[in-house]
Short mmCIF file of C-alpha atoms and ligand atoms in Angstrom, two decimals:
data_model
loop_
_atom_site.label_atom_id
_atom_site.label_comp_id
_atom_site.label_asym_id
_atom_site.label_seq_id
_atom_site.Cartn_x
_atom_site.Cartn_y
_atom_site.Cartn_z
CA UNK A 1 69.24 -4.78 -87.50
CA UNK A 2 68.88 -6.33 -90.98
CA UNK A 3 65.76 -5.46 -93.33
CA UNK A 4 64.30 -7.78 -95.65
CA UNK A 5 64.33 -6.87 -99.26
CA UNK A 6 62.14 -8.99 -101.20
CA UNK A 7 59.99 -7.55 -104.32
CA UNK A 8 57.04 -9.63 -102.95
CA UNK A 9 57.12 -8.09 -99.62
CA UNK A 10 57.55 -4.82 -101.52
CA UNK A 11 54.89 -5.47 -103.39
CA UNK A 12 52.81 -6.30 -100.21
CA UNK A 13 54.14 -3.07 -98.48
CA UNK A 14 52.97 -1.11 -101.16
CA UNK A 15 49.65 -2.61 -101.16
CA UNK A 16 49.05 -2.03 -97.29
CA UNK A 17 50.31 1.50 -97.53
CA UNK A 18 47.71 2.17 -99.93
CA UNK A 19 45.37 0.96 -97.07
CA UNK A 20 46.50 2.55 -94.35
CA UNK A 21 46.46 5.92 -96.74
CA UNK A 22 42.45 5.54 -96.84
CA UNK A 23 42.27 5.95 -92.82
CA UNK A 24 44.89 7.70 -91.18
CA UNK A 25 45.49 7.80 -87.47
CA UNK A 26 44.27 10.95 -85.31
CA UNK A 27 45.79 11.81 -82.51
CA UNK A 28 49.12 9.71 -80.95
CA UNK A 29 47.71 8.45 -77.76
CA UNK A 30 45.64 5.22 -76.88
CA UNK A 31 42.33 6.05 -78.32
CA UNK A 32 43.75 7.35 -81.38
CA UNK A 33 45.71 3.98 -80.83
CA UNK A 34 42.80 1.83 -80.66
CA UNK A 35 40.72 3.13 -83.41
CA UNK A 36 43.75 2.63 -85.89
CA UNK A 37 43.32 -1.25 -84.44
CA UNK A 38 40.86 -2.01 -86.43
CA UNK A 39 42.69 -0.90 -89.81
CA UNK A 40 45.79 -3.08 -88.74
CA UNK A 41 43.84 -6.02 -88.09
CA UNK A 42 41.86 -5.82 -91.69
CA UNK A 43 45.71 -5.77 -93.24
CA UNK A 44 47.08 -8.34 -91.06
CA UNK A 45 44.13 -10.88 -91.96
CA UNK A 46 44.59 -9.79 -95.82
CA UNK A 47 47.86 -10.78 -95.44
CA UNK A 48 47.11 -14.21 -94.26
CA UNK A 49 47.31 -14.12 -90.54
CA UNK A 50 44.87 -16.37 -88.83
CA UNK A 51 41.97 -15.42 -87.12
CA UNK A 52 43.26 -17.43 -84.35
CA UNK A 53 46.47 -15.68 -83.73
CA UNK A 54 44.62 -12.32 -84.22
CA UNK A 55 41.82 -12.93 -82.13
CA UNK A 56 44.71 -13.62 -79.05
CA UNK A 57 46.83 -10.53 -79.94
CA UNK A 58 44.51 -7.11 -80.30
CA UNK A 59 42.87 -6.95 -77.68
CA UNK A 60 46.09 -7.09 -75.59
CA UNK A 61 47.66 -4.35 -77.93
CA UNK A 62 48.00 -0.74 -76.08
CA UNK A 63 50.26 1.86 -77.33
CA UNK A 64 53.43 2.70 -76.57
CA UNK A 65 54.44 6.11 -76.17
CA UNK A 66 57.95 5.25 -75.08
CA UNK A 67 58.89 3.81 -78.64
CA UNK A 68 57.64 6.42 -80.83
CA UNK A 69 59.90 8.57 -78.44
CA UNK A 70 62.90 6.72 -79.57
CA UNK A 71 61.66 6.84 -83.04
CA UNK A 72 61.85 10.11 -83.11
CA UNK A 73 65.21 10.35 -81.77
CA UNK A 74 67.11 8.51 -84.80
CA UNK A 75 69.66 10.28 -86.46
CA UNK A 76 67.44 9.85 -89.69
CA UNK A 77 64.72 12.01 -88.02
CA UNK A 78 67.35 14.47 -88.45
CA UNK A 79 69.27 14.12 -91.74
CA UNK A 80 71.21 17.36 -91.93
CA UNK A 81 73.34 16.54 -88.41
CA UNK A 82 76.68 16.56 -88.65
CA UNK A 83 79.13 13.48 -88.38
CA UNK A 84 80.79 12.90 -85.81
CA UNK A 85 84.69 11.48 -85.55
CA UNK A 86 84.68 7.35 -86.32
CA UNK A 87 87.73 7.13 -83.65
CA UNK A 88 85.63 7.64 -80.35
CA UNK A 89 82.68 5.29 -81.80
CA UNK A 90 85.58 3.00 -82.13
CA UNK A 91 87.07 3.24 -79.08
CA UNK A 92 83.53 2.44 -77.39
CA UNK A 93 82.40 -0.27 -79.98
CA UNK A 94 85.92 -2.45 -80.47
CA UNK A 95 86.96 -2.20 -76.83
CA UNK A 96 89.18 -4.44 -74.92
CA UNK A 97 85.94 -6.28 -73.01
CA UNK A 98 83.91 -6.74 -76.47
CA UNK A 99 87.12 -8.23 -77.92
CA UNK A 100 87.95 -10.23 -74.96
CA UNK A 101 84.67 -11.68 -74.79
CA UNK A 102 84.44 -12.23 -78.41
CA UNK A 103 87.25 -14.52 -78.33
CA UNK A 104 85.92 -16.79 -75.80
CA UNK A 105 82.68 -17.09 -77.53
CA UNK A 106 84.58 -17.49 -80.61
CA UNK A 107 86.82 -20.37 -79.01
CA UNK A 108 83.38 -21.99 -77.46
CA UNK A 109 81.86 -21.83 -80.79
CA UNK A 110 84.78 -22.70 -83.08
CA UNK A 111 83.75 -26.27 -83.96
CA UNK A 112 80.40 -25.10 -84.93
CA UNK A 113 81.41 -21.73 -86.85
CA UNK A 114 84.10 -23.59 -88.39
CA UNK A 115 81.39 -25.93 -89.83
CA UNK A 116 79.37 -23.42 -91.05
CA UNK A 117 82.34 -21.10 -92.58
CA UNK A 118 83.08 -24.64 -94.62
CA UNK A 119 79.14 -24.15 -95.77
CA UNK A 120 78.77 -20.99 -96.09
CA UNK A 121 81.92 -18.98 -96.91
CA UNK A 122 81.03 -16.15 -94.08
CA UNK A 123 84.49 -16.00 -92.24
CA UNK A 124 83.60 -17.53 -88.08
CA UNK A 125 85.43 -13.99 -87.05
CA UNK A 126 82.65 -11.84 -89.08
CA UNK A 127 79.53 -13.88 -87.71
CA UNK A 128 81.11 -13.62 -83.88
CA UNK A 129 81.54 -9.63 -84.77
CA UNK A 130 77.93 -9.11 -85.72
CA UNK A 131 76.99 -11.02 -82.60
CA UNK A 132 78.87 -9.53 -80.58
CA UNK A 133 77.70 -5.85 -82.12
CA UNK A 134 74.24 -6.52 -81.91
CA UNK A 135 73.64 -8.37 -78.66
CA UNK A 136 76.92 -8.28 -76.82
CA UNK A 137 77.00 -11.80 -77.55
CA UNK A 138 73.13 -12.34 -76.61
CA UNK A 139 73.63 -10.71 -73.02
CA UNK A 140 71.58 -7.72 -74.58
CA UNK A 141 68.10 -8.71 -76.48
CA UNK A 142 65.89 -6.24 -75.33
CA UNK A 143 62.57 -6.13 -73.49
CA UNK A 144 60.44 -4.66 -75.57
CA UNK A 145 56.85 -7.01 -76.57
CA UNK A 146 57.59 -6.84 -80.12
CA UNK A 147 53.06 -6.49 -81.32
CA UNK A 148 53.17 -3.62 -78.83
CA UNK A 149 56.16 -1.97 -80.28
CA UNK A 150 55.76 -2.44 -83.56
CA UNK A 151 51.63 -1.93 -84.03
CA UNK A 152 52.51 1.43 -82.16
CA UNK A 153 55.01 2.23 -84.91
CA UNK A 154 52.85 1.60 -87.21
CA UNK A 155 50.04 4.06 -85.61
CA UNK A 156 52.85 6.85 -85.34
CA UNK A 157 53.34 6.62 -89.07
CA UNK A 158 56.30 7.96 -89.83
CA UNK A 159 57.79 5.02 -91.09
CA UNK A 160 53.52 3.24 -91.84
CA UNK A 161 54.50 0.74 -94.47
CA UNK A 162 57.86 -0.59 -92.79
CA UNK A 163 56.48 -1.24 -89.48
CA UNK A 164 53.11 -2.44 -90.49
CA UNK A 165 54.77 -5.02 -93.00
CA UNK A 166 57.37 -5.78 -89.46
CA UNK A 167 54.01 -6.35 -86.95
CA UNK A 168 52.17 -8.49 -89.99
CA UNK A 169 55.50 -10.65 -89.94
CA UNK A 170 55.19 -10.58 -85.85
CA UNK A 171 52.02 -12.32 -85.95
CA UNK A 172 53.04 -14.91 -88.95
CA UNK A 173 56.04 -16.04 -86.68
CA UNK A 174 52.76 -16.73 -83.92
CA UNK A 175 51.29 -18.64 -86.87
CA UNK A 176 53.94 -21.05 -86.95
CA UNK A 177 54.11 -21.31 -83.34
CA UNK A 178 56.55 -18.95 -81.57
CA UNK A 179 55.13 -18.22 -78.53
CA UNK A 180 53.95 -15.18 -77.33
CA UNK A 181 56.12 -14.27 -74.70
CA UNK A 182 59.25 -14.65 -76.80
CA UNK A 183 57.88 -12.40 -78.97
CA UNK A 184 60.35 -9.29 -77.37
CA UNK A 185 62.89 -7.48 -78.60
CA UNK A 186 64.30 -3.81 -79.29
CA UNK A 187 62.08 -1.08 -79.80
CA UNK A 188 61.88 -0.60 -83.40
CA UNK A 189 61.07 -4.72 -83.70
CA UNK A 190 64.16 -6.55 -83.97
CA UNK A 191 64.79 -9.35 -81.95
CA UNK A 192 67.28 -12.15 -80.63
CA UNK A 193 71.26 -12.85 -81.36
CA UNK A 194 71.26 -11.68 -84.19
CA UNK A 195 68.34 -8.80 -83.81
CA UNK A 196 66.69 -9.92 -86.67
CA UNK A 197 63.22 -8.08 -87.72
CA UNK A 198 60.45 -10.41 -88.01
CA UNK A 199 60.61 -10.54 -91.75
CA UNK A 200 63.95 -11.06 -91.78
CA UNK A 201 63.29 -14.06 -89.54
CA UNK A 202 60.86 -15.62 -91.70
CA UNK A 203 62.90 -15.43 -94.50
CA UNK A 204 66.38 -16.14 -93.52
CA UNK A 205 66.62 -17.81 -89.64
CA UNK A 206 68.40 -21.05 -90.02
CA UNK A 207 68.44 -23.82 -86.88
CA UNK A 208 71.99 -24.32 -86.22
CA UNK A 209 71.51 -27.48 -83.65
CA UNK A 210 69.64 -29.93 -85.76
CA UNK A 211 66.42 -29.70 -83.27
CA UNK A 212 64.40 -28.72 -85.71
CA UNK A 213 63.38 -24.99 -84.11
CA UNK A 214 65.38 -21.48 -85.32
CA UNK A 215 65.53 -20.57 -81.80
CA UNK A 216 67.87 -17.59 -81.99
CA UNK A 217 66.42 -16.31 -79.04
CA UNK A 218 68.19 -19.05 -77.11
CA UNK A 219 70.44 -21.03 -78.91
CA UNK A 220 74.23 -20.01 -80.27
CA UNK A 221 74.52 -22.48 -83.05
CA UNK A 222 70.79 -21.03 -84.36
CA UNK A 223 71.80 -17.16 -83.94
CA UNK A 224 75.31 -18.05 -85.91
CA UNK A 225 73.95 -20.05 -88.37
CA UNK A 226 71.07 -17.49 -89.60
CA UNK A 227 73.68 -14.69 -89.28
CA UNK A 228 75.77 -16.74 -91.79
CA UNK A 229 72.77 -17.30 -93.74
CA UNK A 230 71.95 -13.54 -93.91
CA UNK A 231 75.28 -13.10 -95.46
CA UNK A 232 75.23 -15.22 -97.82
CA UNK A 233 71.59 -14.17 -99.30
CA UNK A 234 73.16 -10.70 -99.22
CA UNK A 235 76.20 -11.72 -101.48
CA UNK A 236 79.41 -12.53 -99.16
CA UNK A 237 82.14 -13.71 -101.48
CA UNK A 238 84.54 -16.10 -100.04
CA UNK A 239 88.09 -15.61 -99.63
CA UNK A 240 87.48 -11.63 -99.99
CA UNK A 241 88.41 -9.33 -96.79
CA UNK A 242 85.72 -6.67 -95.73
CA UNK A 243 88.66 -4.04 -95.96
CA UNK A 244 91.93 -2.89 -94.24
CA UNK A 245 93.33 -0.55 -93.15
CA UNK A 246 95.67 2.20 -95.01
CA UNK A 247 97.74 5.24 -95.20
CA UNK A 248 97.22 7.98 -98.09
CA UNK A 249 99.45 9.96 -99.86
CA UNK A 250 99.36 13.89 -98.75
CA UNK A 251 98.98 14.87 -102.23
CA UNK A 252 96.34 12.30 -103.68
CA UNK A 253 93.66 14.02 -105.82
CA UNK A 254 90.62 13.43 -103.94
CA UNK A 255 88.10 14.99 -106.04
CA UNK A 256 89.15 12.81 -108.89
CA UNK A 257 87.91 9.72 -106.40
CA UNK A 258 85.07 11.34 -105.69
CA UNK A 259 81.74 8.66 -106.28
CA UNK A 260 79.74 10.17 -108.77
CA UNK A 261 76.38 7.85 -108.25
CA UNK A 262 74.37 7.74 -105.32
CA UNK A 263 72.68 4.38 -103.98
CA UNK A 264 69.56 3.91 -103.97
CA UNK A 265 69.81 2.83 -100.15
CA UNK A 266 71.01 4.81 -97.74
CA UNK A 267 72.44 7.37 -100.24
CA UNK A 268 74.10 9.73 -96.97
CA UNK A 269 76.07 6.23 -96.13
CA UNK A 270 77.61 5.65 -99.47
CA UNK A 271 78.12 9.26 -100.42
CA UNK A 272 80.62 9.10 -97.64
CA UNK A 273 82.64 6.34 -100.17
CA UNK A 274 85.05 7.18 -103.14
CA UNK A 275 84.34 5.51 -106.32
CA UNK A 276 85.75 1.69 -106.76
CA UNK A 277 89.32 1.64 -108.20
CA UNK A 278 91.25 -1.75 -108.06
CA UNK A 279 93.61 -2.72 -105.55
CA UNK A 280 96.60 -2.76 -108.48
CA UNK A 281 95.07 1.18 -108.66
CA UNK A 282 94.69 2.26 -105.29
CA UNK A 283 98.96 0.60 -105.00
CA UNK A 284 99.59 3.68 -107.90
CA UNK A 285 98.07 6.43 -106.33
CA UNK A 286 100.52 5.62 -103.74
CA UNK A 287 97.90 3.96 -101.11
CA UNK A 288 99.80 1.53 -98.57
CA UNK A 289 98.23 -1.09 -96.21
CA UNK A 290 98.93 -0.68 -92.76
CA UNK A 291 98.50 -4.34 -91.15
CA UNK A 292 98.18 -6.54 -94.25
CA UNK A 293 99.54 -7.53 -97.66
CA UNK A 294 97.17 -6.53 -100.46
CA UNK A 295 94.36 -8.73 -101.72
CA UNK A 296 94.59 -9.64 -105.28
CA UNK A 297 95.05 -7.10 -108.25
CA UNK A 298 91.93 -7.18 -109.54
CA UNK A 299 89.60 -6.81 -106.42
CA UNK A 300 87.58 -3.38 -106.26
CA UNK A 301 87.52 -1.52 -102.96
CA UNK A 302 86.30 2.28 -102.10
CA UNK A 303 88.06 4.34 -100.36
CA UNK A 304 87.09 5.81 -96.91
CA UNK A 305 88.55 8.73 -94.67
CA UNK A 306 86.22 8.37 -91.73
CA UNK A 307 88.09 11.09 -89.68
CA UNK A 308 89.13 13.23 -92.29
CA UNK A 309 92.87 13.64 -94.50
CA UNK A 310 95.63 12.43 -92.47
CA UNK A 311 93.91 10.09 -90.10
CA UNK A 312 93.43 6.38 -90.69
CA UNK A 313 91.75 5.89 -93.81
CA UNK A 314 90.23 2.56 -95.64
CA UNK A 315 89.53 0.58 -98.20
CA UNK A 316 86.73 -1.31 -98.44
CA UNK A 317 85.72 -4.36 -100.93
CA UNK A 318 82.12 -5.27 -101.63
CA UNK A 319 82.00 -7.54 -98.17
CA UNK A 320 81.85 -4.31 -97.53
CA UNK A 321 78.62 -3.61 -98.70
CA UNK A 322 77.28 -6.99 -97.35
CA UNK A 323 77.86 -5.55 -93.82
CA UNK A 324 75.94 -2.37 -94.39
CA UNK A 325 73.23 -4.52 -95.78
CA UNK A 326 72.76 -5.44 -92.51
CA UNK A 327 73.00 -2.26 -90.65
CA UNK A 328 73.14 0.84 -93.48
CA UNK A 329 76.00 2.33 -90.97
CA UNK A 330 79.42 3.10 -91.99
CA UNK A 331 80.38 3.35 -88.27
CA UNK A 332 78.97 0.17 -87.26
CA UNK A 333 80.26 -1.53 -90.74
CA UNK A 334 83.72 -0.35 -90.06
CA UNK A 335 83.58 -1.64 -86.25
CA UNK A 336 82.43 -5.48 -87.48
CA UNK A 337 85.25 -5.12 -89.42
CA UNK A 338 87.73 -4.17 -86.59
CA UNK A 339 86.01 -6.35 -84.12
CA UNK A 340 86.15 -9.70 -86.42
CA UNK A 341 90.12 -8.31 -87.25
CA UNK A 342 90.89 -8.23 -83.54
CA UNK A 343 89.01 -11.36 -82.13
CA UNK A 344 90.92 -13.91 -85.33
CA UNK A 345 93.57 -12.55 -83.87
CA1 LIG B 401 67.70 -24.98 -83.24
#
């Protein structure tokens, strides 16, 4: 699930948050629900939804006590859990049925990923690995009616600004007529293929066909073509793995690698990383691939040990990065990685 990061809708974040700060919701059930309504509704129409689309939506809004549930059960909620082992998430995530499959959508697709790798630079392997991670290859979209979800969200508060922000962008999509009932998706708001959140959508869906609609919802050629767009916005360079990979020395010095700045995003996820050392510098400390030749000398790659010293370790390049752009996981970067390996090949 990729979030948007523009400084305008920052700025327009900020500016709602400071609303929603002046009346906060009371208690989490449907009257505390529907008096927060009317506070939503204020920042959607400052935010340029039309009357129109929220005269249709708020009175069908109720809340939803089954998504603030899940909400609270994100690993987030509880930041001081321990890791677990990347080799059983792997074994679940990059299994022989998600690979299988990913190969026949990737052969069904090829013409048209092939057309937009030529465009884009996003390797067809990556976009059918993201696909197939998000949606099993669009068998799994979820049910969820996205206003509901999200305008519940919003009410709960824990996360006020994001979700308020995702349920303004719900009703902008209605604006430029998505219907309704496609409006559903997974319970924090994400939607489609690609389980885009609505923001995301507005900025960055792409129609893939040439009919004139970004129905990613519904069409394969729209779903790859805004995941390919998503990558490129986020920086993909072309020609550059997302990593491999490797063996380590016994002996190597690992608090010497250790990264010594902390992201501003997801700090936990790239803590996890060593610092960047090039590829001619990892081949010194005695580093060796374990399926591929090395990229070139001069391309930068952290190191990861995902299940500790002596287990399979990586190295990973800024594609890297792009990956956890769109899900802030190393677990589910490293499996788009394995998955796009295993399906090219
Ligand atoms: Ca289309």
């Amino acid at each position: 699930m990729p979030f948007s990061r523009s400084c305008r809708s920052a700025l327009a974040v900020l500016a709602l948050f400071a609303v929603s700060l002046v009346r906060p919701a009371v208690a989490q059930d449907d009257a505390g629900f529907q008096a927060y309504l009317p506070t939503l509704s204020a920042q959607a129409a400052a935010a340029g939804v039309s009357q129109r689309t929220i005269e249709a939506v708020f009175p069908t809004l109720t809340y939803n006590a089954r998504v603030v549930e899940l909400d609270r059960q994100q690993p987030e909620s509880r930041p001081n859990a321990p890791i677990p082992a990347f080799a059983p998430y792997s074994a679940r995530h990059v299994d022989a049925d998600r690979i299988n499959r990913g190969r026949t959508a990737y052969q069904r697709a090829r013409a048209r990923l092939a057309a937009i790798e030529r465009e884009t630079g996003v390797p067809e392997s990556i976009m059918v690995a993201i696909w197939g991670h998000e949606t099993s290859y669009g068998r799994v979209m979820g049910g969820f009616d996205l206003p509901r979800a999200l305008a519940s969200l919003a009410y709960e508060g824990r996360r006020r600004a994001l979700f308020t922000e995702e349920f303004v962008a719900t009703l902008k999509m209605m604006d430029r007529g998505i219907p309704r009932a496609k409006l559903v998706g997974s319970w924090a708001g994400a939607f489609g293929g690609p389980q885009f959140l609505p923001s995301v959508y507005l900025r960055l869906a792409r129609d893939g066909d040439g009919d004139g609609v970004a129905d990613i919802w519904s069409s394969d050629a729209d779903t790859l073509a805004s995941i390919g767009n998503y990558f490129v916005n986020a920086g993909w360079r072309p020609g550059v793995p997302w990593g491999f990979a490797v063996s380590v020395p016994a002996g190597i010095n690992r608090s010497s690698l250790a990264n010594r700045t902390t992201s501003p995003r997801c700090p936990r996820v790239h803590d996890r990383q060593s610092e960047w050392k090039t590829m001619a510098e990892w081949r010194a400390l005695g580093v060796v691939p374990q399926s591929r030749t090395w990229p070139a000398d001069d391309v930068l790659a952290t190191l990861l040990e995902p299940d500790g010293q002596g287990a399979t370790a990586y190295l990973l390049t800024g594609n890297y990065r792009v990956i956890l752009d769109y899900n802030c996981s190393n677990f589910y970067a490293l499996s788009v990685g394995l998955l796009a390996d295993a399906v090219e090949r």
